[in-house]
Short mmCIF file of C-alpha atoms in Angstrom, two decimals:
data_model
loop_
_atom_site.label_atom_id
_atom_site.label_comp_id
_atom_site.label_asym_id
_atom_site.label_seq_id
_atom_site.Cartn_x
_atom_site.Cartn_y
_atom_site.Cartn_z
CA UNK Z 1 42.68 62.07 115.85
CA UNK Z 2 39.62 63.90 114.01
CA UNK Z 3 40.76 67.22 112.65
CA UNK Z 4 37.29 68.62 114.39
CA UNK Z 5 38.74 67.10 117.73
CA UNK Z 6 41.89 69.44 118.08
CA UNK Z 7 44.27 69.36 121.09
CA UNK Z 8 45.67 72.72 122.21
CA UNK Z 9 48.65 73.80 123.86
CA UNK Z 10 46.15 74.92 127.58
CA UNK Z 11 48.02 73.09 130.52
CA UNK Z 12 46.83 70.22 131.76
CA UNK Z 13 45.07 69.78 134.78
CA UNK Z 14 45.22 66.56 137.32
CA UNK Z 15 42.40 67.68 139.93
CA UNK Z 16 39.29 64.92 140.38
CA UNK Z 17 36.16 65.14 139.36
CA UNK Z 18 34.45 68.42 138.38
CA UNK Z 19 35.80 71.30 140.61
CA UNK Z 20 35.06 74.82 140.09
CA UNK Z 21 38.59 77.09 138.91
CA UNK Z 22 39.34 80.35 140.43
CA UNK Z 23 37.83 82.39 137.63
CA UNK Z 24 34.76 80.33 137.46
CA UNK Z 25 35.83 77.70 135.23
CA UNK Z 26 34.77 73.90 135.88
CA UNK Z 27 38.05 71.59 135.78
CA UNK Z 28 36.42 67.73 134.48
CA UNK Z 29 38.84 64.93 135.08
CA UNK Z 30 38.94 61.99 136.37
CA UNK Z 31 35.77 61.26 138.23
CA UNK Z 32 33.84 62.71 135.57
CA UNK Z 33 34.32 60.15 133.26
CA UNK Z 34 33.07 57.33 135.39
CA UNK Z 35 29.47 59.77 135.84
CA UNK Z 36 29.44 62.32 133.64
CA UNK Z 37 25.14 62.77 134.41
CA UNK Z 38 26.08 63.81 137.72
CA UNK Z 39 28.02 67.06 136.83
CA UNK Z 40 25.78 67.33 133.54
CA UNK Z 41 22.63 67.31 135.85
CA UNK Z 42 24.41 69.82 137.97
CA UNK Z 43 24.95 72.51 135.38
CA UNK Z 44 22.11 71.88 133.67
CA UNK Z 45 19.73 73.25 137.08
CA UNK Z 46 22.49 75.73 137.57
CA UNK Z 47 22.45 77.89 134.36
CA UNK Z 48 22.38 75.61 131.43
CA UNK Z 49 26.16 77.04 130.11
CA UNK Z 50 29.27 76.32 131.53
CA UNK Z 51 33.26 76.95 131.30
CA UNK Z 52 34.65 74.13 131.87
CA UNK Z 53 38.31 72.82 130.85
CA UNK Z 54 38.63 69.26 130.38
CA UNK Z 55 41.55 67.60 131.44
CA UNK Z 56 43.41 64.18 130.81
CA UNK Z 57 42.74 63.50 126.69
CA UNK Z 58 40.90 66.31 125.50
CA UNK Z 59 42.68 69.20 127.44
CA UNK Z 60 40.37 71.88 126.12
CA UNK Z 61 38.42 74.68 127.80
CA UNK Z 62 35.73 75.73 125.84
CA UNK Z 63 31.61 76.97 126.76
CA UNK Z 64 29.91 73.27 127.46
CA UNK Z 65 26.19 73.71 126.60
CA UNK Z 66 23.50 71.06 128.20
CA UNK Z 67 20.03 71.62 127.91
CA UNK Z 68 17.84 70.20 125.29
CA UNK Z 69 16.74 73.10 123.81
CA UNK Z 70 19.61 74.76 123.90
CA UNK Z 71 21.83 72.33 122.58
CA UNK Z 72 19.16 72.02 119.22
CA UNK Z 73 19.48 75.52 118.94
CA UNK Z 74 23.34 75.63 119.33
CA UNK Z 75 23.50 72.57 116.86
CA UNK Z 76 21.83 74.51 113.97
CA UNK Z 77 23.09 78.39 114.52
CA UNK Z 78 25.29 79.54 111.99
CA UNK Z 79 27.23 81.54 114.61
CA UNK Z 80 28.96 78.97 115.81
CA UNK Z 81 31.19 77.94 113.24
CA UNK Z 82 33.26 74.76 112.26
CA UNK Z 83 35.04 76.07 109.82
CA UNK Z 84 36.87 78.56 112.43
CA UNK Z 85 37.58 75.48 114.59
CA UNK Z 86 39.57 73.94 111.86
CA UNK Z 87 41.69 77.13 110.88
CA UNK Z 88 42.33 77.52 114.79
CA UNK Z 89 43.48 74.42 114.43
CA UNK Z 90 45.32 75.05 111.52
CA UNK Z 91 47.24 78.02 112.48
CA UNK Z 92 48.01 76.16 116.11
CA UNK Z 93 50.04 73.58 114.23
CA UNK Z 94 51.55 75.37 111.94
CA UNK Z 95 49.39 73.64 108.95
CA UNK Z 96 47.70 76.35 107.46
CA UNK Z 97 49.37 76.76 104.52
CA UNK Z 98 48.91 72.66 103.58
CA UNK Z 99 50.74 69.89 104.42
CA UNK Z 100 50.49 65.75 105.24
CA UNK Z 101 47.42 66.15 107.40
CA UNK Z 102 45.72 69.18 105.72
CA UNK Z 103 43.39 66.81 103.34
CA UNK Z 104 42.04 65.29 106.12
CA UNK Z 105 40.02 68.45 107.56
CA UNK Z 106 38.21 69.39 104.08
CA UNK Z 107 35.07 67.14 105.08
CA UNK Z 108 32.00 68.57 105.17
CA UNK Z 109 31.97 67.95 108.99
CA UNK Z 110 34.54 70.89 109.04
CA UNK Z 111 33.30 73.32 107.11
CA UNK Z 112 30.38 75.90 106.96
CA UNK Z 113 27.96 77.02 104.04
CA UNK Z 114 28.70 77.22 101.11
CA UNK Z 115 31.04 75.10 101.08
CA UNK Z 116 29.23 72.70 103.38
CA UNK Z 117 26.04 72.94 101.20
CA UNK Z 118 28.63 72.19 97.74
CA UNK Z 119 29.95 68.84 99.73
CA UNK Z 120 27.19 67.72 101.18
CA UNK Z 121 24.65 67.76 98.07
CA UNK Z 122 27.49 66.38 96.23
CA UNK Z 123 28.17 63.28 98.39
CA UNK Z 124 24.58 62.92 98.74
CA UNK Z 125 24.57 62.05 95.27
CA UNK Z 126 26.81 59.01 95.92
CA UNK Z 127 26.22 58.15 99.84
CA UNK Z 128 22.10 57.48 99.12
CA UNK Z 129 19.54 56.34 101.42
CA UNK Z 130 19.09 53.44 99.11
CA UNK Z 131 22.46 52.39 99.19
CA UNK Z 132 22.77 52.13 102.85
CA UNK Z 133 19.29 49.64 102.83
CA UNK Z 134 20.93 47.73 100.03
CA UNK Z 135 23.68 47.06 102.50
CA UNK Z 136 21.74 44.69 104.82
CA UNK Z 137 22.94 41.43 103.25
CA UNK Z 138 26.50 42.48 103.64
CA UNK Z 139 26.27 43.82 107.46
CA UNK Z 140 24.85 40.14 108.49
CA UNK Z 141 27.56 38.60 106.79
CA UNK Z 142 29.99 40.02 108.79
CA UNK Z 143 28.45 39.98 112.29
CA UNK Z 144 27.85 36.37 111.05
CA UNK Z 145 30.99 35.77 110.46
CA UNK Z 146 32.54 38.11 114.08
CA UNK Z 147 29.91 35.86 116.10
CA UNK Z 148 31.11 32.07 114.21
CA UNK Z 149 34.74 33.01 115.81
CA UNK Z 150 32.85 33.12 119.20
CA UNK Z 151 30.89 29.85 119.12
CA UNK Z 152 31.85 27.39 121.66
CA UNK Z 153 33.37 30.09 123.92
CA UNK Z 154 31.93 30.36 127.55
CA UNK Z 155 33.33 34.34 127.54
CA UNK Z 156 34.27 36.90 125.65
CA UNK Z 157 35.56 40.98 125.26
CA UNK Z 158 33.10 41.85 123.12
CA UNK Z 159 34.44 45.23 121.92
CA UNK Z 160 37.36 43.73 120.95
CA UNK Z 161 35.90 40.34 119.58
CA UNK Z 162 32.64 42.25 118.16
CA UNK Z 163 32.04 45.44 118.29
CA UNK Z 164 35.01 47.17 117.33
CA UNK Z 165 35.80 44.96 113.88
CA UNK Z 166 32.39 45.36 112.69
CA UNK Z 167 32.69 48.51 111.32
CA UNK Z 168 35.75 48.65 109.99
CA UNK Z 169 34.60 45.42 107.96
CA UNK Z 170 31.57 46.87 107.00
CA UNK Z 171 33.04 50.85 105.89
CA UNK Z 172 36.30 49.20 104.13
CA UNK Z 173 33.35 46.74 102.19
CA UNK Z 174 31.63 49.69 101.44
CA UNK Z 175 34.64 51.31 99.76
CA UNK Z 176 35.44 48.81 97.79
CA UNK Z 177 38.92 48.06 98.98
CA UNK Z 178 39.88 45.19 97.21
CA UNK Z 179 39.32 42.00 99.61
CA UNK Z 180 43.45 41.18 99.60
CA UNK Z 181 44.05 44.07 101.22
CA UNK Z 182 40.98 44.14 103.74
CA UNK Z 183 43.41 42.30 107.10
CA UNK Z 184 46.07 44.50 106.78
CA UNK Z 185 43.17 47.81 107.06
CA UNK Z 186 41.66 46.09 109.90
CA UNK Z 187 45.00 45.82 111.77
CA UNK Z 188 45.10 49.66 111.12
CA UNK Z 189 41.90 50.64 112.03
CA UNK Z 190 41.97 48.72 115.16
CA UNK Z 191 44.99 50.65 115.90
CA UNK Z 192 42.10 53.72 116.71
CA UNK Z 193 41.26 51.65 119.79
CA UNK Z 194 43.79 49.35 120.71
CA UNK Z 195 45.04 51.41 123.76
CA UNK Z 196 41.96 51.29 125.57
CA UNK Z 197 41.60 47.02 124.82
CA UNK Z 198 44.70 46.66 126.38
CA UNK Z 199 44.44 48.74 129.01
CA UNK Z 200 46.55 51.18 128.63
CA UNK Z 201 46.11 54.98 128.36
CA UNK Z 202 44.91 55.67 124.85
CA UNK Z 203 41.32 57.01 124.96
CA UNK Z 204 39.99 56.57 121.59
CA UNK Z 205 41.28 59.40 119.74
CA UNK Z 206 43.24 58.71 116.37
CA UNK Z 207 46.45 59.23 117.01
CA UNK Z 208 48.69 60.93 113.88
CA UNK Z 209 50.23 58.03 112.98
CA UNK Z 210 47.40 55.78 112.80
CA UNK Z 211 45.25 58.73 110.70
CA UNK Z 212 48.56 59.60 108.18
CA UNK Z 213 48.42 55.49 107.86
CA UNK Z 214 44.99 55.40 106.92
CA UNK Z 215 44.66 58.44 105.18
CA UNK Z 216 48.05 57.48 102.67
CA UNK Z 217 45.87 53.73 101.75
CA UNK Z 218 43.00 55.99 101.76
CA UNK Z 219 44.99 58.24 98.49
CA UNK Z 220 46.27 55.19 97.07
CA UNK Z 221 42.52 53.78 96.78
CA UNK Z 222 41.02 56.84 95.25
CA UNK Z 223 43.96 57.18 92.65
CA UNK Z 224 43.07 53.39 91.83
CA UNK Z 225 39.08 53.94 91.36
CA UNK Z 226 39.37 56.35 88.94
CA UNK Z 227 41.12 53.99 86.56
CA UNK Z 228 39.15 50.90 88.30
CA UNK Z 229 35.62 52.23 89.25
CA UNK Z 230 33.55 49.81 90.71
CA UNK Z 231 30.26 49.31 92.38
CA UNK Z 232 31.16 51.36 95.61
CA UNK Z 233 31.17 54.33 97.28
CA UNK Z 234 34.48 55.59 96.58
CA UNK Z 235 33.59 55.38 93.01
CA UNK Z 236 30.59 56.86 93.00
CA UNK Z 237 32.23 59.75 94.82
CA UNK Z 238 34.45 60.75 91.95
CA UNK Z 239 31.97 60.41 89.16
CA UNK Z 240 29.59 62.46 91.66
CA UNK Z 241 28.52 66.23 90.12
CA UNK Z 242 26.60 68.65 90.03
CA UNK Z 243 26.53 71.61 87.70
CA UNK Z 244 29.71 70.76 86.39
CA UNK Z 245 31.56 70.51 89.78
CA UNK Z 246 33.04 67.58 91.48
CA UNK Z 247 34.47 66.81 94.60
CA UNK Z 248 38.39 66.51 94.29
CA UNK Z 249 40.83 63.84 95.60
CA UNK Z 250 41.58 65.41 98.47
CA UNK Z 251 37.72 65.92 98.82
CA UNK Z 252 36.96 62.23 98.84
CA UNK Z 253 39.80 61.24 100.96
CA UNK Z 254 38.38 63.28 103.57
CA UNK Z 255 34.91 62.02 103.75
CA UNK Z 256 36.54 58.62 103.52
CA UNK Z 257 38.56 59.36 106.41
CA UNK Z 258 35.49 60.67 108.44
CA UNK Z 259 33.62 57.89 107.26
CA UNK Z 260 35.97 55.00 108.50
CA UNK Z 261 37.34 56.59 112.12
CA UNK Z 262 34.00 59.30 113.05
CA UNK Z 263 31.60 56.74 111.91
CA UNK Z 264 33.66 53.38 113.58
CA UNK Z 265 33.54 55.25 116.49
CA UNK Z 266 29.82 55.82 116.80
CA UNK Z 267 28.98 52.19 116.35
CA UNK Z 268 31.57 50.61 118.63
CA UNK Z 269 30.32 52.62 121.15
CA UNK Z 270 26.76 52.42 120.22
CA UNK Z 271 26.93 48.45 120.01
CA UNK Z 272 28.90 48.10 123.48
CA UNK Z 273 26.62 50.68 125.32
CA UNK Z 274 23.83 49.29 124.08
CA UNK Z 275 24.37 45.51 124.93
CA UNK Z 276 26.01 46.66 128.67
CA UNK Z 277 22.59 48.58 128.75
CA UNK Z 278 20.63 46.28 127.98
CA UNK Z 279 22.31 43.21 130.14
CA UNK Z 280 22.52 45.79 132.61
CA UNK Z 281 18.82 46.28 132.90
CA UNK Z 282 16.99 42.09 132.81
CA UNK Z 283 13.85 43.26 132.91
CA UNK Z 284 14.25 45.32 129.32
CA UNK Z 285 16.11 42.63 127.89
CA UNK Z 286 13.43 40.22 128.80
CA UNK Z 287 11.02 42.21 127.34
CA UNK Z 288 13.32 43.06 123.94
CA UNK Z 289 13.53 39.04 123.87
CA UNK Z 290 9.79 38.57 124.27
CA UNK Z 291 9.03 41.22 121.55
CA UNK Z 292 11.71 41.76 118.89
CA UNK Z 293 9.77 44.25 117.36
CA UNK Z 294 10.76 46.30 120.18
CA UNK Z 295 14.50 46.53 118.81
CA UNK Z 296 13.71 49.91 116.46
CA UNK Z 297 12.79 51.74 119.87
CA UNK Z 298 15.87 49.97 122.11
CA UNK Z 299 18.02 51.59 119.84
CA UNK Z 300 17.11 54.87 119.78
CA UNK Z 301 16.67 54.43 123.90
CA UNK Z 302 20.53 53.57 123.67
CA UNK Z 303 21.25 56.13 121.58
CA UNK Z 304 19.44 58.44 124.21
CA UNK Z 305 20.50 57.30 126.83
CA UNK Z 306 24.54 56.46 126.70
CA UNK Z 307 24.93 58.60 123.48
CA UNK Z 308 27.78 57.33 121.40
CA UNK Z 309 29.25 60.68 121.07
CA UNK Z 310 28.80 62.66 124.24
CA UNK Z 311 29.74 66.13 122.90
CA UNK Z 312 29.45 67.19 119.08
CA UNK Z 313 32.36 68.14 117.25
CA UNK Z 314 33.41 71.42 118.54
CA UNK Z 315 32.26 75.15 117.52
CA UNK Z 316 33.90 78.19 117.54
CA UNK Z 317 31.67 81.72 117.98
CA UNK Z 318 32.12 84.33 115.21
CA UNK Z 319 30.48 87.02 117.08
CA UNK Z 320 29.51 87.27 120.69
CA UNK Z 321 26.44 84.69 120.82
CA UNK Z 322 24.10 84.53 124.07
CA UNK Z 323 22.94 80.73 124.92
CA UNK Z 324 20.17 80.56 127.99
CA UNK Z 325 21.29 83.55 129.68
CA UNK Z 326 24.79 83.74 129.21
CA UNK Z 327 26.87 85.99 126.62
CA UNK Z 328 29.78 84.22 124.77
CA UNK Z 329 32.11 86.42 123.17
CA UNK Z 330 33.30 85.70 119.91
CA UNK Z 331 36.30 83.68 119.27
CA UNK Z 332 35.21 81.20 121.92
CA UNK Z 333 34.76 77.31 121.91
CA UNK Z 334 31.95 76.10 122.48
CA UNK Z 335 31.24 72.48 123.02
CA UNK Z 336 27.33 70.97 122.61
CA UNK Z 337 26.70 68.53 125.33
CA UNK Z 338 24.70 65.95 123.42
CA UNK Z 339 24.72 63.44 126.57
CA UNK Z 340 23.24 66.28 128.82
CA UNK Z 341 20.95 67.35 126.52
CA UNK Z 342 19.41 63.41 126.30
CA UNK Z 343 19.02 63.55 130.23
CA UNK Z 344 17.01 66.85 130.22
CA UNK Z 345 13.93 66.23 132.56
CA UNK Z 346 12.52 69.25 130.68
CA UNK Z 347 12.08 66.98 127.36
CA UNK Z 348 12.50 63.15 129.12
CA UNK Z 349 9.88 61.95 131.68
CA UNK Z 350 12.46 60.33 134.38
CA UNK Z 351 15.58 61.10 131.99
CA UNK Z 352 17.87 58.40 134.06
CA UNK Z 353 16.03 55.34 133.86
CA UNK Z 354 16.42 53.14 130.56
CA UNK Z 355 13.37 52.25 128.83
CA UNK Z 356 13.40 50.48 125.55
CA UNK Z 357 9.45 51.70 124.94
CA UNK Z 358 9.79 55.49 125.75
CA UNK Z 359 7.58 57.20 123.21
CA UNK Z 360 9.77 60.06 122.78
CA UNK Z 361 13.44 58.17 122.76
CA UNK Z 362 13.45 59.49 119.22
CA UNK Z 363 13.95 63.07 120.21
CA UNK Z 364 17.57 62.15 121.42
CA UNK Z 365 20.27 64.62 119.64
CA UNK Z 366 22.89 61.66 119.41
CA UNK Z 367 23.14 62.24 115.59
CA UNK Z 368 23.27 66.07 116.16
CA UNK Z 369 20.59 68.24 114.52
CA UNK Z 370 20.44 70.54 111.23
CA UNK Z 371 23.29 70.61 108.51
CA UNK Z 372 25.41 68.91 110.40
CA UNK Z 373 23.63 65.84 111.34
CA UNK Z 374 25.13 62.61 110.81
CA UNK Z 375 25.42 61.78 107.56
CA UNK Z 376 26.34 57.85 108.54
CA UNK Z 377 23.02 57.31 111.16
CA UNK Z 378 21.37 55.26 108.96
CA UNK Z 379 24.49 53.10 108.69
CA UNK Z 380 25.08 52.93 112.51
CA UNK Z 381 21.19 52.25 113.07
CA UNK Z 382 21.29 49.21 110.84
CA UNK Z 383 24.63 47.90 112.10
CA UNK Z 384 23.29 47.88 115.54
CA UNK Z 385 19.93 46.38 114.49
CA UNK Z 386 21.45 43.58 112.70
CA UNK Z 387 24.20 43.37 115.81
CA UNK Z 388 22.10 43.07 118.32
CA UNK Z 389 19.11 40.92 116.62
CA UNK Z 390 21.77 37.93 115.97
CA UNK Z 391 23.90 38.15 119.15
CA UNK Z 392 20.92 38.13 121.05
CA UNK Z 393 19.70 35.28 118.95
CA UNK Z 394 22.69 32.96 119.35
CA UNK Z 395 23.31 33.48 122.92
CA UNK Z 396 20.61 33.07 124.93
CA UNK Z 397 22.73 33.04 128.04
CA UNK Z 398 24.18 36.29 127.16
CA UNK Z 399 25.16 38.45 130.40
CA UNK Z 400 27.82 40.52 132.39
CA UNK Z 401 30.87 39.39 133.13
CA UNK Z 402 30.76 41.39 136.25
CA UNK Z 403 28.59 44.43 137.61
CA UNK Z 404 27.01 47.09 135.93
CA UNK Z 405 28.31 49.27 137.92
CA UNK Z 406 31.53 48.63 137.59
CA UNK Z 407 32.55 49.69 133.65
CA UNK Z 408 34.95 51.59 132.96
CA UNK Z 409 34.72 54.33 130.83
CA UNK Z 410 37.09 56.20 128.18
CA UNK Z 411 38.47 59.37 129.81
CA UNK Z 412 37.61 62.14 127.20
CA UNK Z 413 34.41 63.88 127.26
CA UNK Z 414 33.69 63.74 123.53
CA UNK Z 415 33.67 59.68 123.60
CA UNK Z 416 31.05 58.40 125.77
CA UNK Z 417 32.11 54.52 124.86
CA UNK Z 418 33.58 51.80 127.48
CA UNK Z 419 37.20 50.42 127.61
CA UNK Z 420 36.07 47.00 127.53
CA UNK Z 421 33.12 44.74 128.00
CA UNK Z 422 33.53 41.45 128.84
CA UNK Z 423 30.51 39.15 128.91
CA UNK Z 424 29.62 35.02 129.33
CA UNK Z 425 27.98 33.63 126.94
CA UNK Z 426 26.86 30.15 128.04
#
């Protein structure tokens, strides 16, 4: 799994729902996944900050923060630090001295300034603006190619089918892995979901296996661009500097990493809960069909309102830090509630309704908000553009397989994406 998304040795809990603890702390499981709003919208009126320990995959108690303004502020404080979630994590399993899994945390996503400000400017330098746009041609390819396998079908799974190879195409593409060896990395990236496809209990966490797998290709490739640079980004990682520095091997394996599994995981769940969204609501798709142009704005309603990610990568409080009323010591995890904080009524006219024109869909905090905003947005933005433009486009008929209201979701709180989502498509 991410390193930012450590488990911890807290007992499990099997009570429903959200129930209040003894000592005050909120127990989430089961029930909560199918509706998180519900308890969101619950702690939100009631103070805005919340222990709560989350049971089933995460298994984490931590300070859950969900108001708008609260979570923007929580997002960008320096307080709450990312690099003391990673040596907690470090020190729990025994890895802080190195080891197989070690080169996997030293992303940016882990770490604080300086060091955060050294990695980012330096990736920056290779992971450009420009070079996402340039990508276009090579995104339509492939959902050109995922929707071709599902011609002449009357129904499909379309996470499976669609939305969940997409990415992986597009990422292992974008690093240049040489096209030979392209299958066997989509058999192991697909490995990051295949529990939930199939039913079973896997909830769309890397496992260790699956992230030593790709992280030992992900070596092997860096090792063979600096001998064999291309026109890619894992090349233009290593001859990235600045000032004389560079980013190191280990360096670029880890952005790799959190390119391929944090960013798959955006867009698979960004493409699913935005079709079920949208064929969950005719009267918005009608209009998005009347009036492409609309598609910029759909998005970013999606993105507001089933956010991909539906808490950010976790925090940990370096001194006692006091969030809308309530003191958190220091040493305390604190987990930013990016679904609430799209719901807020304080910032979104009638928050639970889905809207594809709301003027203000663009104030969503799906991407997160100051250093730590997500680096890949761009690239998830245009994968869903060009996703949803075509499959739109070729089926006409397009619609659920069965109710709304009866998806089911992925049990872990930081994962707002569904298990499946099966649709007709004549």
């Amino acid at each position: 799994m991410p390193a930012d998304h450590p488990r911890t040795d807290l007992p499990r809990t099997d009570l429903r729902g959200a129930e209040r603890g003894a000592a005050g702390t909120e127990f989430a499981d089961g029930r909560f996944y199918a509706d998180p709003h519900s308890a969101y919208r619950r702690w939100r009126t009631e103070g805005g900050v919340r222990k709560v320990r989350f049971g089933g995959a995460a298994g984490l108690e931590g300070w859950v923060v969900t108001g708008h303004a609260e979570c923007r502020a929580a997002l960008a404080d320096p307080r709450l630090s990312k690099k003391a979630v990673t040596e907690a994590f470090a020190r729990h399993v025994g890895n802080s001295e190195g080891g197989p899994g070690r080169d996997l945390m030293t992303h940016m996503l882990n770490s604080d300034p300086p060091e955060h400000s050294r990695l980012r400017k330096l990736v920056r330098q290779a992971y450009t603006g420009r070079r996402v746009a340039a990508l276009r041609p090579m995104v339509e390819r492939h959902v050109g190619a995922l929707l071709d396998q599902l011609d002449g079908l009357e129904s499909a799974e379309l996470i499976a089918e669609f939305a969940l190879p997409l990415p992986l195409a597009v990422v292992f593409e974008l690093f240049g892995a040489p096209q030979a060896e392209r299958e066997n990395l989509q058999v192991r990236g697909n490995a990051v979901e295949a529990g939930p496809q199939d039913g079973g209990g896997a909830d769309g966490e890397v496992s260790v296996e699956t992230a030593e797998g790709m992280a030992h290709y992900l070596r092997a490739l860096v090792d063979h661009k600096r001998t064999h640079p291309g026109d890619d980004l894992i090349s233009d990682l290593l001859a990235a500097q600045a000032e004389g520095d560079r980013l190191t091997g280990a360096e670029i394996t880890s952005m790799a990493f959190l390119l391929a599994i944090a960013g798959h995981q955006t867009t698979v769940n960004l493409i699913a809960n935005g079709v079920h969204a949208l064929l969950g609501h005719p009267e918005q798709l009608a209009a998005l069909r009347a009036d492409p142009r609309l598609l910029p704005g759909a998005i970013e309603e999606v993105l507001r309102y089933e956010s991909p990610f539906g808490i950010a990568s976790l925090r940990r409080t370096t001194e006692p830090v006091t969030i809308a009323g309530t003191t958190i010591p220091a040493g305390e995890f604190v987990q930013i509630a990016l679904l609430a904080a799209n719901r807020d009524p304080a910032v979104f006219a009638d928050p639970d309704r889905f809207d594809i024109t709301r003027p203000d869909a663009t104030r969503h905090l799906a991407f997160g908000h100051g250093i730590h905003h997500c680096l890949g947005a761009q690239l998830g933005r245009l994968q869903a553009e060009v996703a949803f433009s075509e499959l739109l486009r070729r089926f006409p008929a397009l619609r659920l397989a069965e109710p709304a209201a009866a998806a089911r979701w992925q049990e872990n709180p930081r994962h707002r994406g569904l298990l499946s989502l099966r649709v007709l498509l004549r």
